[in-house]
PDB file of C-alpha atoms in Angstrom:
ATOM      1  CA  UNK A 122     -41.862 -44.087   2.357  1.00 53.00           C
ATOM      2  CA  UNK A 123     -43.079 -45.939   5.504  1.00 60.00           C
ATOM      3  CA  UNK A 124     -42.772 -49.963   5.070  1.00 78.00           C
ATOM      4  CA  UNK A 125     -45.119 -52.096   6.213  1.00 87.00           C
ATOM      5  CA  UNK A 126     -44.519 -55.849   7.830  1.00 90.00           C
ATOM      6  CA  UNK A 127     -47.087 -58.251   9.098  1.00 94.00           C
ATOM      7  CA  UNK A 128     -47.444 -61.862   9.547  1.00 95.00           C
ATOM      8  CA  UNK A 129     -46.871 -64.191   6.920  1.00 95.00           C
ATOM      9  CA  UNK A 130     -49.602 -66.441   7.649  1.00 96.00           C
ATOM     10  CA  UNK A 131     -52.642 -66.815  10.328  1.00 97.00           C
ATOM     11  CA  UNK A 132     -55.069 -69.984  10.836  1.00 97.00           C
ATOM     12  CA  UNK A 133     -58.425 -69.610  12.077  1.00 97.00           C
ATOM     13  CA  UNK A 134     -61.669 -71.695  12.519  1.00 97.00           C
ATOM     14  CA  UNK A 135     -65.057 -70.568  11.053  1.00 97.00           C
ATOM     15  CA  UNK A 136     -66.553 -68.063  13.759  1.00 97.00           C
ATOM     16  CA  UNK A 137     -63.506 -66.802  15.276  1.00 97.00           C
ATOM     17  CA  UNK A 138     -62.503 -62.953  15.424  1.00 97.00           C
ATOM     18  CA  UNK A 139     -59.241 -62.872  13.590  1.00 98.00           C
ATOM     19  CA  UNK A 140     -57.139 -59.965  14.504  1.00 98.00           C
ATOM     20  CA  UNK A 141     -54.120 -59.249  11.722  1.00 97.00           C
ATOM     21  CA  UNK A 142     -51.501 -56.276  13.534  1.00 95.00           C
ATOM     22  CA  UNK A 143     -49.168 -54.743  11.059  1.00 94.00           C
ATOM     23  CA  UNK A 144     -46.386 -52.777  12.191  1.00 93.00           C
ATOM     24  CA  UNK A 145     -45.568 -49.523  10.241  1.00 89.00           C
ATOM     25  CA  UNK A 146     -42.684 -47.865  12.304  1.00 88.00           C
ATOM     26  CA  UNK A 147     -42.423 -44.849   9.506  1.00 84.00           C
ATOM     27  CA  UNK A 148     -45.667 -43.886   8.851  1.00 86.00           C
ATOM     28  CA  UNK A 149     -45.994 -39.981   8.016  1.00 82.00           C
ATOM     29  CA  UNK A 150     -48.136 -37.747   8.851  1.00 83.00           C
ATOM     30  CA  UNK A 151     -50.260 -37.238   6.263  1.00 78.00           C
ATOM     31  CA  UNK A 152     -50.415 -41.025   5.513  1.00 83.00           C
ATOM     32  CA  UNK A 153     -53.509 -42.784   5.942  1.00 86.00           C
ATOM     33  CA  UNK A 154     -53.591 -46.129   6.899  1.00 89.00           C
ATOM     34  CA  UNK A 155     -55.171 -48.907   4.506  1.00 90.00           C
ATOM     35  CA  UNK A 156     -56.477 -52.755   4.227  1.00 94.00           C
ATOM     36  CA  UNK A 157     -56.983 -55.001   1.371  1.00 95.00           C
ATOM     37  CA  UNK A 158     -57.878 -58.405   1.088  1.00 97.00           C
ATOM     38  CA  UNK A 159     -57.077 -60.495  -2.520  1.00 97.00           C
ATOM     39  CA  UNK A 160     -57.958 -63.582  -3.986  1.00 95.00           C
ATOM     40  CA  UNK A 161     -56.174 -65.789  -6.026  1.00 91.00           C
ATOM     41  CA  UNK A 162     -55.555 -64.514  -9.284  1.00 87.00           C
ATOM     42  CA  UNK A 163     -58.495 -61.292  -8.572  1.00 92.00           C
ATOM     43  CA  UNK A 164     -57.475 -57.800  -8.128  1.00 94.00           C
ATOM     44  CA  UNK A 165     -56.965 -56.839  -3.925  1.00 94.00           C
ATOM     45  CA  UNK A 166     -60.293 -55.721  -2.780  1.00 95.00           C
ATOM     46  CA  UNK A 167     -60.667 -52.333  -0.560  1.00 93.00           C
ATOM     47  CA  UNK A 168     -62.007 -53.169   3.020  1.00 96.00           C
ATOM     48  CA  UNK A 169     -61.202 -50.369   5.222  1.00 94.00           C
ATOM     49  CA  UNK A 170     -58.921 -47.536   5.688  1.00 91.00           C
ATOM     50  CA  UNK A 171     -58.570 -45.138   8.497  1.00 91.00           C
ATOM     51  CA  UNK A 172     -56.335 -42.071  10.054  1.00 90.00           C
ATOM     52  CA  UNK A 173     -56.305 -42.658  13.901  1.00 90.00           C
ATOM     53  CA  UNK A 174     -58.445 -44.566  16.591  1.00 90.00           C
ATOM     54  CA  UNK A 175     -60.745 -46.875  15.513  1.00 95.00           C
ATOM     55  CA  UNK A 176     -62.408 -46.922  12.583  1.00 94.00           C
ATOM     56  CA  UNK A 177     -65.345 -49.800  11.590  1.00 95.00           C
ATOM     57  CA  UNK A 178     -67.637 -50.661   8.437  1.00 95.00           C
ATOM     58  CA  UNK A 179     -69.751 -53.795   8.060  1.00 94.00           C
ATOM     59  CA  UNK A 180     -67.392 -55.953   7.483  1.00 94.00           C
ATOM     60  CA  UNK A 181     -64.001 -54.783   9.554  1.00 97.00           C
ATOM     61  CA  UNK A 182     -63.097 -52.684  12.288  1.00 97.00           C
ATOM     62  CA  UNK A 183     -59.143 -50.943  12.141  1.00 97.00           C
ATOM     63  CA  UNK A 184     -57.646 -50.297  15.475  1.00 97.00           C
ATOM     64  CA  UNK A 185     -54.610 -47.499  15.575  1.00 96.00           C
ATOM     65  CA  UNK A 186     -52.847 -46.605  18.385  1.00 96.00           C
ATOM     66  CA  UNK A 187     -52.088 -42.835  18.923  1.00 95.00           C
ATOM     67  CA  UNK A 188     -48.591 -43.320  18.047  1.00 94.00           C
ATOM     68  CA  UNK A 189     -49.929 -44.730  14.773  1.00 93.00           C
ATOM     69  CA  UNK A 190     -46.556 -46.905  14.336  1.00 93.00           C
ATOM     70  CA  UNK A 191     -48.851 -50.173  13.856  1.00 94.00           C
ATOM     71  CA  UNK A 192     -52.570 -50.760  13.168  1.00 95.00           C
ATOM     72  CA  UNK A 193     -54.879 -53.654  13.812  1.00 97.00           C
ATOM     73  CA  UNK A 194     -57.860 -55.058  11.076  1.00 97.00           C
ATOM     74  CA  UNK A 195     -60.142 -57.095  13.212  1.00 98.00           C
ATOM     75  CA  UNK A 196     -62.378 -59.423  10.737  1.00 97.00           C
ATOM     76  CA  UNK A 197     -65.673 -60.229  13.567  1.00 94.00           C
ATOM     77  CA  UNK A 198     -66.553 -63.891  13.135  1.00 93.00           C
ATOM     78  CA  UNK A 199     -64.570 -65.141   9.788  1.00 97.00           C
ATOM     79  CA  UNK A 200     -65.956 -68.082   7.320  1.00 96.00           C
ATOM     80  CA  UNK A 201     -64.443 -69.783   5.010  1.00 97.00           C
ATOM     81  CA  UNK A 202     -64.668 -67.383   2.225  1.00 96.00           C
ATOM     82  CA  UNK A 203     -62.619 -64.786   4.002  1.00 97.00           C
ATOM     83  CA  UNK A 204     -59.561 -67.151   3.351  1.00 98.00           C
ATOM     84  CA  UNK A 205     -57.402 -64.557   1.298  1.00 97.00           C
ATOM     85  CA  UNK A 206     -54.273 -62.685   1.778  1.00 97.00           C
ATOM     86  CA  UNK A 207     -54.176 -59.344   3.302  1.00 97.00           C
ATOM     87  CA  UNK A 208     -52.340 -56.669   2.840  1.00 95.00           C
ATOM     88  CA  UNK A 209     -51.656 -53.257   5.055  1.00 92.00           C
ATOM     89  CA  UNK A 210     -50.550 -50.383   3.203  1.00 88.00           C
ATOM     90  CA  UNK A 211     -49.852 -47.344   3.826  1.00 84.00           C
ATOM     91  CA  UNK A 212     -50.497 -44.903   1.613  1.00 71.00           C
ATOM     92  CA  UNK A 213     -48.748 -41.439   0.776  1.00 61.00           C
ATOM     93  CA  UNK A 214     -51.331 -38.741   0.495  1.00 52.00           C
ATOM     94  CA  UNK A 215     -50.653 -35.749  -1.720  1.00 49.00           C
ATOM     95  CA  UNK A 216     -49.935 -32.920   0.677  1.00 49.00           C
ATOM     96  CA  UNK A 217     -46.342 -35.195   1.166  1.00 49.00           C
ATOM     97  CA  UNK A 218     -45.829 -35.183  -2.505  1.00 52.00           C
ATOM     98  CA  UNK A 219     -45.826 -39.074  -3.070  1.00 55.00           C
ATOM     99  CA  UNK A 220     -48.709 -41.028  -4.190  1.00 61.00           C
ATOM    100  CA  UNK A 221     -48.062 -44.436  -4.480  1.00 68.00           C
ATOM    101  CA  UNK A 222     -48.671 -47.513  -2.478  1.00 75.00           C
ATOM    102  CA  UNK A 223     -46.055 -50.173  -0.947  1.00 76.00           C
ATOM    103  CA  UNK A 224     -47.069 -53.758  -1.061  1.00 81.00           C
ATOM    104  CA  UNK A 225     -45.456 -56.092   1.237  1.00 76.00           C
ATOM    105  CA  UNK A 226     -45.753 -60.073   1.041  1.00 79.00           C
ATOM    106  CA  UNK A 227     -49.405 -59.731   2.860  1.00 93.00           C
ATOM    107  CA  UNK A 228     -50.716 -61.969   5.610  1.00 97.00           C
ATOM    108  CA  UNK A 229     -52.174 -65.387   4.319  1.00 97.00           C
ATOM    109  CA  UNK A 230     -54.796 -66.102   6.310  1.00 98.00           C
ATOM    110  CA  UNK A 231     -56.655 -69.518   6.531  1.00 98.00           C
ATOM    111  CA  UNK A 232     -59.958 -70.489   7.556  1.00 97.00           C
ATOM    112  CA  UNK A 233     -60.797 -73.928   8.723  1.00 96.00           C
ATOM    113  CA  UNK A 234     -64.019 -75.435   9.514  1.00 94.00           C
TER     114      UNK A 234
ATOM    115  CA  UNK B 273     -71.858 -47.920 -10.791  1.00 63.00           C
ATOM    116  CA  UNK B 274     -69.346 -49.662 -12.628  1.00 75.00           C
ATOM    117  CA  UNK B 275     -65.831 -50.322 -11.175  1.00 93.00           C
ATOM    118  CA  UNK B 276     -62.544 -50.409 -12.227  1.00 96.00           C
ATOM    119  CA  UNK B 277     -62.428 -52.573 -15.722  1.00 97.00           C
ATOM    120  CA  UNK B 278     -59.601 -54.054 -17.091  1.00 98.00           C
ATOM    121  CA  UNK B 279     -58.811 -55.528 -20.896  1.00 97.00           C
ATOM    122  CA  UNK B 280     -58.161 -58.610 -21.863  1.00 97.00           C
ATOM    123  CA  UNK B 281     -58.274 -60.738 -18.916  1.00 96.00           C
ATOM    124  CA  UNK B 282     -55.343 -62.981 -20.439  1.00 96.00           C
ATOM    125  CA  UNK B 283     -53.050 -62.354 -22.674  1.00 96.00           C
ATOM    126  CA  UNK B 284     -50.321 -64.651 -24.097  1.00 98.00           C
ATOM    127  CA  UNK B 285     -47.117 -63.247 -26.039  1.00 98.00           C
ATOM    128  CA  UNK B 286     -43.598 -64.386 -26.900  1.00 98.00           C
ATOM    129  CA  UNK B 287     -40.149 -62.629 -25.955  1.00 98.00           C
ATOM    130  CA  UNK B 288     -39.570 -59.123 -27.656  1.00 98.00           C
ATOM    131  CA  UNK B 289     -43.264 -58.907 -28.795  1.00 98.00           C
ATOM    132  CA  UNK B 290     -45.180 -55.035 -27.371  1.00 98.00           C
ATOM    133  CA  UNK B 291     -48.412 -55.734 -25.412  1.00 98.00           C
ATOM    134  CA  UNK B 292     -50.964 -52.973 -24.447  1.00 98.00           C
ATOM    135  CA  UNK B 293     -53.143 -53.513 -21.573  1.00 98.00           C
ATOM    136  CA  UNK B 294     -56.344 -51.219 -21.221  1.00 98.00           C
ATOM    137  CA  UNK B 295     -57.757 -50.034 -17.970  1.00 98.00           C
ATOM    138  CA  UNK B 296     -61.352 -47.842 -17.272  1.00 98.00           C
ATOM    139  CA  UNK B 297     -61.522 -46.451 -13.835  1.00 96.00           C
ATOM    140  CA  UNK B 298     -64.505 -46.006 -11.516  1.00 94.00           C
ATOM    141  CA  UNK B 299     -66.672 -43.678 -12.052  1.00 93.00           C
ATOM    142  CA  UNK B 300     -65.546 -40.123 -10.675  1.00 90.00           C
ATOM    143  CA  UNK B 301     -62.146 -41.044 -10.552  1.00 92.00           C
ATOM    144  CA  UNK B 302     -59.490 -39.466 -12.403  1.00 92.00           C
ATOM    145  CA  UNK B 303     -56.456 -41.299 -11.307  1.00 92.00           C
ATOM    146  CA  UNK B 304     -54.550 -44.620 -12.492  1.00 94.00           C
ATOM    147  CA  UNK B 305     -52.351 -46.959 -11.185  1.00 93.00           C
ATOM    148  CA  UNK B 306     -50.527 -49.716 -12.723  1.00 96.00           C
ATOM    149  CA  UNK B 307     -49.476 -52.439 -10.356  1.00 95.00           C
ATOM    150  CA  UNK B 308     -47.415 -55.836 -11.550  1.00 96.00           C
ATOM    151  CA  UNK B 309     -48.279 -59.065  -9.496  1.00 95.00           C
ATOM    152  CA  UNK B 310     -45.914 -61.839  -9.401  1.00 94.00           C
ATOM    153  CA  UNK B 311     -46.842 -65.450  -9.027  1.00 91.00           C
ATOM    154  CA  UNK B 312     -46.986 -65.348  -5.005  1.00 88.00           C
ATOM    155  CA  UNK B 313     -45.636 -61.757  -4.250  1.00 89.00           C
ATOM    156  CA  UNK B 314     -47.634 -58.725  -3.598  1.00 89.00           C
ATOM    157  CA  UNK B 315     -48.053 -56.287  -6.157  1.00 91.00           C
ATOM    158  CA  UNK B 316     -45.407 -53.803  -7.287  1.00 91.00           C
ATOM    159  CA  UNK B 317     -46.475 -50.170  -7.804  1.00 90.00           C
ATOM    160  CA  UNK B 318     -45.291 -49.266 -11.489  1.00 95.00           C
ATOM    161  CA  UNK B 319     -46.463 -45.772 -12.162  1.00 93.00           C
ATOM    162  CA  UNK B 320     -49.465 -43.556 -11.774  1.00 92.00           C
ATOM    163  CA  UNK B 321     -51.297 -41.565 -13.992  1.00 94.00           C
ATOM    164  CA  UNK B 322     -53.258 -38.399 -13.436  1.00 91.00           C
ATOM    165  CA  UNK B 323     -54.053 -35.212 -15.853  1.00 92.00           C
ATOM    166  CA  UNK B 324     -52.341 -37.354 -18.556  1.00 95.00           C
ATOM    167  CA  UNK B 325     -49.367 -37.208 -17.172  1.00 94.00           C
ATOM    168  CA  UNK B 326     -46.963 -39.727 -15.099  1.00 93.00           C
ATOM    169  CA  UNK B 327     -47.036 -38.527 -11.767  1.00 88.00           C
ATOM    170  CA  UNK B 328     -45.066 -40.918  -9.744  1.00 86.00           C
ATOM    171  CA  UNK B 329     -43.091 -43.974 -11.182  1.00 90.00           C
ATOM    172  CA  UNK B 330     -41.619 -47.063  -9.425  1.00 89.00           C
ATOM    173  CA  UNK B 331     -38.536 -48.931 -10.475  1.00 90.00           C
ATOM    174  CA  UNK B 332     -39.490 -50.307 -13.641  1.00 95.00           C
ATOM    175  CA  UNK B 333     -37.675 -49.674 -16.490  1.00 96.00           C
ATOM    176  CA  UNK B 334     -38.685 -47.771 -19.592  1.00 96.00           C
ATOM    177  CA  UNK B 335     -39.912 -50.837 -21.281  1.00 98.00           C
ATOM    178  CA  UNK B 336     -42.689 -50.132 -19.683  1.00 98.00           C
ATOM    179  CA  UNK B 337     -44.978 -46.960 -20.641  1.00 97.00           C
ATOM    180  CA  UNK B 338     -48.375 -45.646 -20.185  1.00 97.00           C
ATOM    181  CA  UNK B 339     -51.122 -43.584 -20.866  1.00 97.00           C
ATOM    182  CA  UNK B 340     -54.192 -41.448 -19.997  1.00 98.00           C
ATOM    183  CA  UNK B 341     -56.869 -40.331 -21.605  1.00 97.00           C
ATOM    184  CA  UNK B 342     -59.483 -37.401 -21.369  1.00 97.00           C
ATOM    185  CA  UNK B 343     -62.034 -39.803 -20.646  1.00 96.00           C
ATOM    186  CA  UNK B 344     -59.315 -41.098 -17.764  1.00 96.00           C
ATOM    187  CA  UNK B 345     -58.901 -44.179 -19.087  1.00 97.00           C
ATOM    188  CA  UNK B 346     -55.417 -45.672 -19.414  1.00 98.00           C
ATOM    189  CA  UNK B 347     -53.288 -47.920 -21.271  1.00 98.00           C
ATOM    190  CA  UNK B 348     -49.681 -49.588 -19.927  1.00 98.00           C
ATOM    191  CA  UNK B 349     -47.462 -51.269 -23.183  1.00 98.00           C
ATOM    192  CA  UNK B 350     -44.525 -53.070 -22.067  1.00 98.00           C
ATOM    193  CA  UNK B 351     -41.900 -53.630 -25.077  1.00 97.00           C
ATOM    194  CA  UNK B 352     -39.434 -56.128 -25.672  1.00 98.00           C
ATOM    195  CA  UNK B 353     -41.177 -58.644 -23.665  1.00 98.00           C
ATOM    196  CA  UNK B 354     -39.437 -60.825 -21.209  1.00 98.00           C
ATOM    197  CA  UNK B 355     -40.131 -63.912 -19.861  1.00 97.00           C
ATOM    198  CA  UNK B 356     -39.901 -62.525 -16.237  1.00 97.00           C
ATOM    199  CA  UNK B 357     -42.814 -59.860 -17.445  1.00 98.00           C
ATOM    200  CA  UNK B 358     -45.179 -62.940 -16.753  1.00 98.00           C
ATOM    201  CA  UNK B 359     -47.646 -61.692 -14.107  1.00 97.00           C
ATOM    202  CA  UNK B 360     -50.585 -60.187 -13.056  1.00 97.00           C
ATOM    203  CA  UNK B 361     -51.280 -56.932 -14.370  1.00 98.00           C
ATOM    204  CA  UNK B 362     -53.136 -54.947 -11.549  1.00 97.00           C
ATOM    205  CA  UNK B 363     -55.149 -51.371 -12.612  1.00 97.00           C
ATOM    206  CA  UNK B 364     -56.231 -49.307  -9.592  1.00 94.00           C
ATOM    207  CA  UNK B 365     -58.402 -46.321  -9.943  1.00 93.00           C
ATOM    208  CA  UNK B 366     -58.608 -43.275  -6.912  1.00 89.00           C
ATOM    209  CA  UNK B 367     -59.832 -40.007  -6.602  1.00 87.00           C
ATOM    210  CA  UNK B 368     -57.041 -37.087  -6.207  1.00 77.00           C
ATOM    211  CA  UNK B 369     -57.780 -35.778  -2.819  1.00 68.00           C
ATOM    212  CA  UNK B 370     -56.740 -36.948   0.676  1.00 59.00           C
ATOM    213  CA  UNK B 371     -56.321 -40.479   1.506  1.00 64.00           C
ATOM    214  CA  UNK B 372     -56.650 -41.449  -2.008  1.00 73.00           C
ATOM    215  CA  UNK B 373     -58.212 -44.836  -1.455  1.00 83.00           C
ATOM    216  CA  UNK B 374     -57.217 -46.756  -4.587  1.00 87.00           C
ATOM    217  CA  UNK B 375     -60.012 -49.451  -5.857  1.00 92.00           C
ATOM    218  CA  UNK B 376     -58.404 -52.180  -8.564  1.00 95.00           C
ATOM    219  CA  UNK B 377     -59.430 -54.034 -11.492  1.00 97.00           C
ATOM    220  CA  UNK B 378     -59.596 -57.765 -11.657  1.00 96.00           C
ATOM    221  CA  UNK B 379     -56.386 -57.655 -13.558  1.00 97.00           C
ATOM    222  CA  UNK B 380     -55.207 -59.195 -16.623  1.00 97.00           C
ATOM    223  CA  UNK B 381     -52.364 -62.077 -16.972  1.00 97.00           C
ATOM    224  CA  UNK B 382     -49.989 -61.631 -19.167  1.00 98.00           C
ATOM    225  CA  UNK B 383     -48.275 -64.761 -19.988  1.00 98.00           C
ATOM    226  CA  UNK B 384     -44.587 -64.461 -22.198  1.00 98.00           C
ATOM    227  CA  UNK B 385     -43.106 -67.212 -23.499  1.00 97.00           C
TER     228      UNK B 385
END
């Protein structure tokens, strides 16, 4: 199963575009590529998942390179509330016979004003 | 459209006591994941449930058990409580299919003394 490593923590002041790049050197390929941001003490909350090139929703875009050995959530102009941690995953689907997801230690990321 | 739901939000037990912890998924889904949370840790995959059956398990041991339902909802006892069980229980519900995007539950802590 493909493991996952990012940066512990990040800073950021209110407006910024925080990009968070986790590297996931053994990523299948049938695995599909997935972000989550958690609060403390909440269950993680889904923000965007994707396969290859970019993918983007209203609140993130995810950058993968065609190699797809790291991938790249870019949150557009952060506040204070997106202080969280956040977590890449990737996630087996079932043609490879696995199903569950790896959880590394997440990136912490802090928003100053 | 209700999402994933968890029961109780906190729980507090002694060593050796059983707890069950109750989980609904979303709506549509059919498919549940257990995930433990330690105090400043990502969460650790524990098993997954689909068609009432364990379908994938991580490396707990069998202290811990589950459950599903028809309805799809599911249940995860832990026996012979230990003081290192003390976490955050995470549920996450998908949809069997590819890229199974999991969405979780706002968890419930479990506190052993």
């Amino acid at each position: 199963l493909a493991k996952t490593t990012q940066p512990i923590s990040m800073d950021s002041y209110e407006g910024q575009e925080v990009n968070i790049t986790c590297s996931h050197n053994n990523i299948a390929t049938n695995d599909y590529i997935t972000w989550y941001q958690q609060f403390p003490s909440q269950g993680p909350r889904f923000i965007i998942q994707g396969y290859k090139t970019k993918v983007t929703n209203e609140v993130a875009s995810l950058f993968i390179p065609a190699d797809r050995k790291s991938s790249t959530l870019s949150l557009p102009r952060v506040s204070l509330s997106d202080t969280a941690v956040y977590y890449c995953l990737v996630g087996d689907s079932p043609i490879s016979g696995t199903y569950k997801y790896i959880f590394g230690t997440g990136t912490r990321l802090k928003v100053l004003a | 459209d209700a999402g994933v739901t968890q029961s109780p939000t906190h729980l507090i037990k002694t060593r050796g006591q059983q707890v069950t912890l109750r989980c609904s998924p979303k709506s549509g889904h059919d498919t549940v994941s257990w995930y433990q949370q330690a105090l400043g840790q990502g969460p650790q995959f524990i098993f997954q449930y689909y068609e009432e059956e364990e379908r994938q398990r991580g490396n707990f041991p069998d202290r811990f058990s589950g459950h599903q339902f028809p309805n799809y909802s599911s249940e995860l006892n832990v026996n012979a409580l230990l003081l290192g069980d003390s976490a955050l229980y995470l549920c996450a519900s998908s949809s069997t299919g590819v890229g199974e995007t999991q969405y979780f539950g706002p968890g419930t802590r479990l506190l052993v003394l």
